[in-house]
PDB file of C-alpha atoms in Angstrom:
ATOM      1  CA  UNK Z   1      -2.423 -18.301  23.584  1.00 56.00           C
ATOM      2  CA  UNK Z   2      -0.203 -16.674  26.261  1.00 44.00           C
ATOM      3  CA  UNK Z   3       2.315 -14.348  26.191  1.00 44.00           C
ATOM      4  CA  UNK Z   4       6.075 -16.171  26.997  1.00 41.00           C
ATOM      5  CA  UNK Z   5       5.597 -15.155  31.002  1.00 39.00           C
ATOM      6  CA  UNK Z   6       2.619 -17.571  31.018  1.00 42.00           C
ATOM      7  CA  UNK Z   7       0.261 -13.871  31.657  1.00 36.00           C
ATOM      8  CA  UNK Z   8      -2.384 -14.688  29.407  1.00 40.00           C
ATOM      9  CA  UNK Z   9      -2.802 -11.566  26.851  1.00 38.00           C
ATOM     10  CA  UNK Z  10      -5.664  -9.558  26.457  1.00 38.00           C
ATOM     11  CA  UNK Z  11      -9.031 -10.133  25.508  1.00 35.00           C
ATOM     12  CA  UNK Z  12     -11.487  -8.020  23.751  1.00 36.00           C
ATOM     13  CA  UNK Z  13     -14.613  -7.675  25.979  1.00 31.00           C
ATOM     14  CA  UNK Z  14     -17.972  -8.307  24.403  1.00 29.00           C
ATOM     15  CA  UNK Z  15     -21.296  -6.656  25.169  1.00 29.00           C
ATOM     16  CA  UNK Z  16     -23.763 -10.132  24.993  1.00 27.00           C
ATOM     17  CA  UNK Z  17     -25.558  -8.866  21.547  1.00 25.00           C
ATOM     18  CA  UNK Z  18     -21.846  -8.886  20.059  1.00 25.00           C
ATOM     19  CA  UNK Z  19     -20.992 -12.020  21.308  1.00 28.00           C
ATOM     20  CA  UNK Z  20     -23.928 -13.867  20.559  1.00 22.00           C
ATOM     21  CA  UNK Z  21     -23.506 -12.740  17.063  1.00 27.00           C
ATOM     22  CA  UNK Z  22     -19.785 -13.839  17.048  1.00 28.00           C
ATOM     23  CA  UNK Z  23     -20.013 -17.412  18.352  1.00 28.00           C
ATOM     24  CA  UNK Z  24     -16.940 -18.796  17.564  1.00 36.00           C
ATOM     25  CA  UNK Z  25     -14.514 -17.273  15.413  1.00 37.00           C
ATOM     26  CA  UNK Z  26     -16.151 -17.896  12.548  1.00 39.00           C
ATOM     27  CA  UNK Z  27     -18.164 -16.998  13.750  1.00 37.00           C
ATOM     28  CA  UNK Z  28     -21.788 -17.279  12.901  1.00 36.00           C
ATOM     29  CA  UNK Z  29     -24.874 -18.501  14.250  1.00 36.00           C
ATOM     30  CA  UNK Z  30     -25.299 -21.186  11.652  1.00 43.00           C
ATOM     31  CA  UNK Z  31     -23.769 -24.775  12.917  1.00 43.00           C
ATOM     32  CA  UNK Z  32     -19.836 -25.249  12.279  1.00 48.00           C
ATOM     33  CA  UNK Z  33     -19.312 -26.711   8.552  1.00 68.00           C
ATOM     34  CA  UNK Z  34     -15.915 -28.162   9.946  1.00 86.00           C
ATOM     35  CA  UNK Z  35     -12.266 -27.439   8.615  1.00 90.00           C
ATOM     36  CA  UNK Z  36     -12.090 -26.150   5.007  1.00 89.00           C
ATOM     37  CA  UNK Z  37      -9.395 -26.125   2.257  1.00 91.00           C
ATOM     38  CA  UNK Z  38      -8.784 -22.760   0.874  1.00 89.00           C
ATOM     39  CA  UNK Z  39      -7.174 -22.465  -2.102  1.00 84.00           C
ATOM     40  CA  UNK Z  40      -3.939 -20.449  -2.471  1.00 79.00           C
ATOM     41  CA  UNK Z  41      -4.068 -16.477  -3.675  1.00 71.00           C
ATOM     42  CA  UNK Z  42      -3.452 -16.100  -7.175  1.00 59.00           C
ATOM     43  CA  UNK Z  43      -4.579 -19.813  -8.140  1.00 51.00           C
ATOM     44  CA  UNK Z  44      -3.109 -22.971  -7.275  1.00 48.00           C
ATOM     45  CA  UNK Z  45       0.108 -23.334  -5.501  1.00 42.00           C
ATOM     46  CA  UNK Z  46       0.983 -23.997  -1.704  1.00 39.00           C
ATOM     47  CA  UNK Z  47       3.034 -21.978   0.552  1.00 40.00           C
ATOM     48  CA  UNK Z  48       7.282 -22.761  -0.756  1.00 37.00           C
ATOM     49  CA  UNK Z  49       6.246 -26.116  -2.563  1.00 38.00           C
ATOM     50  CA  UNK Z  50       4.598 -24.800  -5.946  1.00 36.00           C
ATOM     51  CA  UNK Z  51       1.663 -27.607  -5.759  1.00 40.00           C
ATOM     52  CA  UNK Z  52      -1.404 -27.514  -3.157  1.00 45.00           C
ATOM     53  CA  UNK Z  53      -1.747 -30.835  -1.790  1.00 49.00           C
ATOM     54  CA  UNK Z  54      -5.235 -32.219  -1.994  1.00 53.00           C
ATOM     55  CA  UNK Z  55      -5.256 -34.687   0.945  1.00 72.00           C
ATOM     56  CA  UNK Z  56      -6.791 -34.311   4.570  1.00 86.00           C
ATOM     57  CA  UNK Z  57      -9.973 -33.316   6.022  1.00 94.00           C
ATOM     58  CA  UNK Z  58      -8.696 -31.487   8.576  1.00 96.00           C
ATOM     59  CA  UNK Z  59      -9.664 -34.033  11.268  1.00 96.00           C
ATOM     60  CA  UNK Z  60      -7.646 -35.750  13.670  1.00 96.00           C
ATOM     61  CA  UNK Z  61      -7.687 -39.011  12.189  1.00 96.00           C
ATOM     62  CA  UNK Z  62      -6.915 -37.549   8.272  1.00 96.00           C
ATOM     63  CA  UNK Z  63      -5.125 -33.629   9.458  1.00 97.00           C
ATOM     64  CA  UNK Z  64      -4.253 -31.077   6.438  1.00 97.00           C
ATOM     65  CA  UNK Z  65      -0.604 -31.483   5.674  1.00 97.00           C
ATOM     66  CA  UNK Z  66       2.180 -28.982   5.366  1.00 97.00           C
ATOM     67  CA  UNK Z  67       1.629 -25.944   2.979  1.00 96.00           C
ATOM     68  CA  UNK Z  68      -2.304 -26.536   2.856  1.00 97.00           C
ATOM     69  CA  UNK Z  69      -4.021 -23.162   3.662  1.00 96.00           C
ATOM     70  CA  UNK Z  70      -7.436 -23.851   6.021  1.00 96.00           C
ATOM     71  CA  UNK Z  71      -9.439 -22.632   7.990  1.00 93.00           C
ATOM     72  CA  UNK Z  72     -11.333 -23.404  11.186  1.00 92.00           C
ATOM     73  CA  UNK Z  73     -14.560 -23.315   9.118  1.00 89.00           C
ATOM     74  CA  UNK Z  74     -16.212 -21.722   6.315  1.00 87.00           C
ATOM     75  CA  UNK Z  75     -17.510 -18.434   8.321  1.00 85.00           C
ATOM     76  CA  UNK Z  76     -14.286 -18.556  10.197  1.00 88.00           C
ATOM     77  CA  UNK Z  77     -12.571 -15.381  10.384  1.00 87.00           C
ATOM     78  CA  UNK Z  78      -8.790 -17.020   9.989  1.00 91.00           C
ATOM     79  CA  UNK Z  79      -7.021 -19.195   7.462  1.00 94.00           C
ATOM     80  CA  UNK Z  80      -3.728 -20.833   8.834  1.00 96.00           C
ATOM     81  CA  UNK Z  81      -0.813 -22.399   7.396  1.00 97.00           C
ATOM     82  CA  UNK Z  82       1.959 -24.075   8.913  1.00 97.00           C
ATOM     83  CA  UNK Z  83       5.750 -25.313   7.993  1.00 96.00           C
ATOM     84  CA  UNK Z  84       7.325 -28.444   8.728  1.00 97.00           C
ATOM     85  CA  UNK Z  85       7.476 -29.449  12.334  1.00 97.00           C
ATOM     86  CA  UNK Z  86      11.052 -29.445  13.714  1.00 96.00           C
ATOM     87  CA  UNK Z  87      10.156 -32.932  15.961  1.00 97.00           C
ATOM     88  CA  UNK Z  88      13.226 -31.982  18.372  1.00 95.00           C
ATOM     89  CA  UNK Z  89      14.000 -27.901  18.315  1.00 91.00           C
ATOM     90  CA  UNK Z  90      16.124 -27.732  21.305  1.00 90.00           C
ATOM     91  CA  UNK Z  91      19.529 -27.731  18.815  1.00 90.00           C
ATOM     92  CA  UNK Z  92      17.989 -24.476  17.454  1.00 87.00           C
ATOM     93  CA  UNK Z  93      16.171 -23.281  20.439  1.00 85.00           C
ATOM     94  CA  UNK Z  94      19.955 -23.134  22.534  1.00 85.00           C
ATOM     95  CA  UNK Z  95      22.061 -21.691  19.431  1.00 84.00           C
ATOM     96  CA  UNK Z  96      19.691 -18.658  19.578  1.00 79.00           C
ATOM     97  CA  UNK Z  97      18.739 -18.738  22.872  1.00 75.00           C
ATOM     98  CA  UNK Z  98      21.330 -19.481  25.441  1.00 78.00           C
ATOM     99  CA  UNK Z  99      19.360 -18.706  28.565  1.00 77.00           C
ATOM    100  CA  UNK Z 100      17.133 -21.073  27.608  1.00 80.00           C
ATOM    101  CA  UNK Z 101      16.469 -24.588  29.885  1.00 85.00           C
ATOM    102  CA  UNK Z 102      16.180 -28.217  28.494  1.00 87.00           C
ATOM    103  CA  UNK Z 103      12.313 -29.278  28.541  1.00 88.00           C
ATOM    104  CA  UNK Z 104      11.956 -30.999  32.034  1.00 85.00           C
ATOM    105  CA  UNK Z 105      10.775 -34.739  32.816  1.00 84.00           C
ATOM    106  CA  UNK Z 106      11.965 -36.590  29.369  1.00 89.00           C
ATOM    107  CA  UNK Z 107      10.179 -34.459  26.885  1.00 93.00           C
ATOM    108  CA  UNK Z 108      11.512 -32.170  24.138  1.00 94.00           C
ATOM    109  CA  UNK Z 109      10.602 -28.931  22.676  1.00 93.00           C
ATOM    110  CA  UNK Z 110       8.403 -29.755  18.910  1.00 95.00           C
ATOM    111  CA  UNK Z 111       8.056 -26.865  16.806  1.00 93.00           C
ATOM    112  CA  UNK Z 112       6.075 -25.139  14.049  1.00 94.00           C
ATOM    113  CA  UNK Z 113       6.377 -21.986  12.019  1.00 93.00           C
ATOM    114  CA  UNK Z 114       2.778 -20.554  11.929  1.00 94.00           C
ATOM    115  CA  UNK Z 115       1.031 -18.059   9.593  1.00 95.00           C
ATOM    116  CA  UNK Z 116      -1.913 -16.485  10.294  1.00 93.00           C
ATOM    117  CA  UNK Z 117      -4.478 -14.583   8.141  1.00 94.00           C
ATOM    118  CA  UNK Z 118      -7.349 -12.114   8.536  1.00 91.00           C
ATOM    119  CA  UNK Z 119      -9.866 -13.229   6.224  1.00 85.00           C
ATOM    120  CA  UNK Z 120     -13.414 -10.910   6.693  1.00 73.00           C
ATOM    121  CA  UNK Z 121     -13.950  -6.974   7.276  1.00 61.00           C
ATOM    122  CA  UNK Z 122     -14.768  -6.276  10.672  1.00 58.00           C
ATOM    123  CA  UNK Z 123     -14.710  -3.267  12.253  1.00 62.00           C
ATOM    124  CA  UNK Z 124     -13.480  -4.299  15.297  1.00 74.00           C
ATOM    125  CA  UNK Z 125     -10.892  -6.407  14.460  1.00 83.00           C
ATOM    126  CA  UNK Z 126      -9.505  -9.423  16.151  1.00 86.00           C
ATOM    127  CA  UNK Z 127      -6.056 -10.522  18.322  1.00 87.00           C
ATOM    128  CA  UNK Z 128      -5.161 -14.021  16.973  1.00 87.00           C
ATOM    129  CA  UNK Z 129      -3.124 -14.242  20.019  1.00 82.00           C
ATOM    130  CA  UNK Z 130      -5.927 -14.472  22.114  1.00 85.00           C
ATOM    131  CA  UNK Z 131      -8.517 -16.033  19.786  1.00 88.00           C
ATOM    132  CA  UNK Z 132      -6.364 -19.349  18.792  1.00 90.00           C
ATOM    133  CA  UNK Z 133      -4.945 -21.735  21.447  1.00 91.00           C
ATOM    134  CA  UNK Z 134      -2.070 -24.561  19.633  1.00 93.00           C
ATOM    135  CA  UNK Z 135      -1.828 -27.973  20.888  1.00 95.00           C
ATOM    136  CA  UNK Z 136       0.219 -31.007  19.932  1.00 97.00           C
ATOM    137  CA  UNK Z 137      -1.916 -34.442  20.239  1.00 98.00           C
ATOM    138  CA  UNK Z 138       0.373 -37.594  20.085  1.00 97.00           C
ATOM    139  CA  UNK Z 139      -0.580 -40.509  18.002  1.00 94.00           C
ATOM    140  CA  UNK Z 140      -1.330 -42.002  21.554  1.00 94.00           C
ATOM    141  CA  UNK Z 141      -3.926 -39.420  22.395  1.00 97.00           C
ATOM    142  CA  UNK Z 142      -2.416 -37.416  24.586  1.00 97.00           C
ATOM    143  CA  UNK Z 143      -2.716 -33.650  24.377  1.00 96.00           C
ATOM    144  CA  UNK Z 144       0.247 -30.883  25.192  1.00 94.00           C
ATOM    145  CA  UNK Z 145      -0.798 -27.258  25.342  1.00 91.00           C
ATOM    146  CA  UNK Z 146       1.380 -24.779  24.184  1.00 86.00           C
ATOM    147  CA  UNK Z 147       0.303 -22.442  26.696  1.00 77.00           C
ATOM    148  CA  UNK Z 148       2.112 -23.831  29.810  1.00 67.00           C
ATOM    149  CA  UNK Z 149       5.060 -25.504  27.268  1.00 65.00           C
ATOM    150  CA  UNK Z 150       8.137 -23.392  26.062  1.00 73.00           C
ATOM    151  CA  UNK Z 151       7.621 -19.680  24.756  1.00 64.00           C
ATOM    152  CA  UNK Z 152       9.659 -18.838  27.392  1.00 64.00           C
ATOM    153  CA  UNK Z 153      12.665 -21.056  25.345  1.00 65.00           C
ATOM    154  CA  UNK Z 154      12.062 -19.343  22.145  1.00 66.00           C
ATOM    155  CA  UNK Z 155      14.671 -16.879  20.755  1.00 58.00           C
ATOM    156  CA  UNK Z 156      11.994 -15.252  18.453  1.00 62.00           C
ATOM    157  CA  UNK Z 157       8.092 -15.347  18.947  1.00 59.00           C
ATOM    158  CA  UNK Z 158       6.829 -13.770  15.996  1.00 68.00           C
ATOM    159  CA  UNK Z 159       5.025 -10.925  14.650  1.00 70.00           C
ATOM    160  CA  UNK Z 160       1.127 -12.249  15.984  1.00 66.00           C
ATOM    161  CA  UNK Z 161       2.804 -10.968  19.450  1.00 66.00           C
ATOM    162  CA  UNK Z 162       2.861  -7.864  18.043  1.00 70.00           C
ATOM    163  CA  UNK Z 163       0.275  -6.333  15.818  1.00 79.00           C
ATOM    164  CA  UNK Z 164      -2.597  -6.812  18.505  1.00 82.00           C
ATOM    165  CA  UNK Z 165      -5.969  -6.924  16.029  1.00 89.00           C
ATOM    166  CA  UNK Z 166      -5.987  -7.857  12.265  1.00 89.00           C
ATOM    167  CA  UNK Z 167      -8.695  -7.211   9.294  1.00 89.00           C
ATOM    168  CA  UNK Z 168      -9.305  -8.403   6.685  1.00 89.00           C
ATOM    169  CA  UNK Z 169      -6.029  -8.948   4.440  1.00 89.00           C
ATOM    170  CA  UNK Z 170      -3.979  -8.569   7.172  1.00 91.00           C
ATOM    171  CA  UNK Z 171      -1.270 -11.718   7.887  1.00 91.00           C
ATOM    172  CA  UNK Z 172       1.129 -12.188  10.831  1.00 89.00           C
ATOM    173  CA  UNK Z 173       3.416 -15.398  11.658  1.00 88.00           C
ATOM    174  CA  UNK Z 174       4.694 -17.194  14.692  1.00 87.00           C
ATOM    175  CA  UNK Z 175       6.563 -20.476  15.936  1.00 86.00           C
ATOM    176  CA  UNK Z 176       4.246 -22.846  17.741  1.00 89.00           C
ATOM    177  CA  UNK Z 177       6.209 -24.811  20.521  1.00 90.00           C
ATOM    178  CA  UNK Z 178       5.011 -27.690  22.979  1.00 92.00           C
ATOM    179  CA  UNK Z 179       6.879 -29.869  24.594  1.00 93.00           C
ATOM    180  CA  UNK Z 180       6.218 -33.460  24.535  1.00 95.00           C
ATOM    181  CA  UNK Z 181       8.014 -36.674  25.611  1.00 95.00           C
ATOM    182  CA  UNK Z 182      10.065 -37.742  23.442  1.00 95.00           C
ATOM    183  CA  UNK Z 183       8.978 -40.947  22.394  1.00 96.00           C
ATOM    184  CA  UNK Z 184       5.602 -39.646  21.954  1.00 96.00           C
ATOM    185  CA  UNK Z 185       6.295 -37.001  19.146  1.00 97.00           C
ATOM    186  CA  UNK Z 186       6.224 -38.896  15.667  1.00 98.00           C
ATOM    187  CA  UNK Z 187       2.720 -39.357  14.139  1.00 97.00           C
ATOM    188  CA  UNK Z 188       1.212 -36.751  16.466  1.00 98.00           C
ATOM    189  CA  UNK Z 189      -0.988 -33.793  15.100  1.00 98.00           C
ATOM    190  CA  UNK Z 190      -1.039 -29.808  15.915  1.00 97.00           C
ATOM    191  CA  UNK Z 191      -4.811 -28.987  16.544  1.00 97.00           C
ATOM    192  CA  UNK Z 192      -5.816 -25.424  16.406  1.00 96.00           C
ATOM    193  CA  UNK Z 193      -8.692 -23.943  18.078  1.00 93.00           C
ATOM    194  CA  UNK Z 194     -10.609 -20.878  18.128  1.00 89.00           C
ATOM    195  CA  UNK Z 195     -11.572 -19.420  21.364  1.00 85.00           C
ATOM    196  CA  UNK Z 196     -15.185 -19.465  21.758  1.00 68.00           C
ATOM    197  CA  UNK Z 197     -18.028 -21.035  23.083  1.00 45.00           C
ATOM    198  CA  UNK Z 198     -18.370 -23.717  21.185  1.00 51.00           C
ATOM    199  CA  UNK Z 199     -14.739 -23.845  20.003  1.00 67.00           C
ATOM    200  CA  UNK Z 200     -14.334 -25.495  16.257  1.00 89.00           C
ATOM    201  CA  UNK Z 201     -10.619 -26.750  15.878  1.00 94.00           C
ATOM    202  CA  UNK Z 202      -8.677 -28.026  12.574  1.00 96.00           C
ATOM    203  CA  UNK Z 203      -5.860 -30.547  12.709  1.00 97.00           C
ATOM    204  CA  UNK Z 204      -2.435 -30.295  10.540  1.00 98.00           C
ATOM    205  CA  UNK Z 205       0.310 -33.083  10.542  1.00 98.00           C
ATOM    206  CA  UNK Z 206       2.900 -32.690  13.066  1.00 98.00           C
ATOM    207  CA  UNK Z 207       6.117 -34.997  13.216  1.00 97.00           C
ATOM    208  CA  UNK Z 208       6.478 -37.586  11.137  1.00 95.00           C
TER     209      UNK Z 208
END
C-alpha cells in the first residue's frame, strides 16, 4: 500500500537467507495452500453479526463474504476481515473531508473498513502497510488499485498507518478505497495480496 501522498512507505530490507525463508507472507517454502477460513476467537461467531458464514473459497469466482475472518493461506502471517462495502462513499468522504475532490473521469470512490491481524511470533515483525496491496476487480474483470485511487480523499486512514510492525496478537484497522466507474461497481470483488515473490491473494465480496 502507499501512504495518502502516493510515497510508497517503507520496506523492511531482507538479507537473501531471510527472504528466501519468508517467501510470501506466509510465508514458507512449502507451495501456497490457497485462502483459508479461520474461525472466530472464542468459538464461533463473525465480526458484529453473531454467526460465521460458511460460504466462499476465497477465490474470485466464489470470494469470502462480509464478517468471515481469512487468511492469505495457511502459513500466512495475517488474517483479514472486512465490513460492508460502501459502493458510493463520496456522501461520507465530503461530510468529513471537505478538501476533498470528486473521483475524476465517471468513477466513484468504493469503500471498505479493513482489519488486520498478526497471527505468528516473529522477531522481526512485519508493516501490513507495506506487505498487503487492496484492489477492487469488477464483475467485468477489470482491476482498480488502491494505490493510485483516493487515500488522499479520506478523512481518516486508520491505525495500520500507524503502528509500523505487528506480532503476533497484534490487530490494526483501516478503510480500503478505490475508485471505480460507476457502473462497474456492483458484483465486483476486493482482492488482497501479500507482497512477495510469488504473491498469494484472497478475494472478499465487494458491492452488491
Amino acid at each position: 500500500m502507499q501512504s495518502p501522498s502516493g510515497k510508497t512507505l517503507r520496506r523492511r530490507v531482507l538479507t537473501p537467507v531471510v527472504a528466501l525463508a519468508l517467501l510470501p507472507l506466509g510465508l514458507s517454502a512449502c507451495a501456497p495452500s490457497g485462502p483459508v477460513e479461520v474461525a472466530p476467537p472464542g468459538g464461533e461467531g463473525s465480526a458484529g453479526s453473531g454467526e460465521t458464514q460458511h460460504s466462499g473459497d476465497g477465490s474470485r469466482a466464489n470470494p469470502f463474504p462480509v464478517g468471515t475472518r481469512a487468511k492469505f493461506s495457511a502459513d500466512s502471517i495475517w488474517t483479514l476481515q472486512i465490513g460492508e462495502t460502501d459502493p458510493n462513499a463520496w456522501e461520507a468522504i465530503s461530510a468529513h473531508n471537505g478538501a476533498a475532490r470528486e473521483a475524476a473521469d465517471d468513477k466513484i470512490y468504493v469503500t471498505v473498513p479493513v482489519r488486520v491481524e498478526a497471527n505468528q511470533a516473529d522477531s522481526e515483525g512485519y508493516d501490513p502497510a507495506t506487505t498487503i496491496d487492496i484492489d477492487y476487480v469488477t464483475s467485468s474483470g477489470n482491476t482498480f488499485s488502491a494505490k493510485t485511487s483516493c487515500w488522499f480523499a479520506l478523512p481518516e486512514l486508520g491505525s495500520v498507518w500507524d503502528v509500523e510492525d505487528m506480532f503476533a496478537g497484534a490487530s490494526a484497522e483501516f478503510l480500503g478505497c478505490v475508485a471505480v466507474p460507476e457502473e462497474d461497481v456492483a458484483g465486483g470483488t476486493w482482492r488482497f495480496s501479500s507482497v512477495g515473490i510469488d504473491a498469494d491473494s484472497v478475494f472478499f465480496a465487494g458491492a452488491p
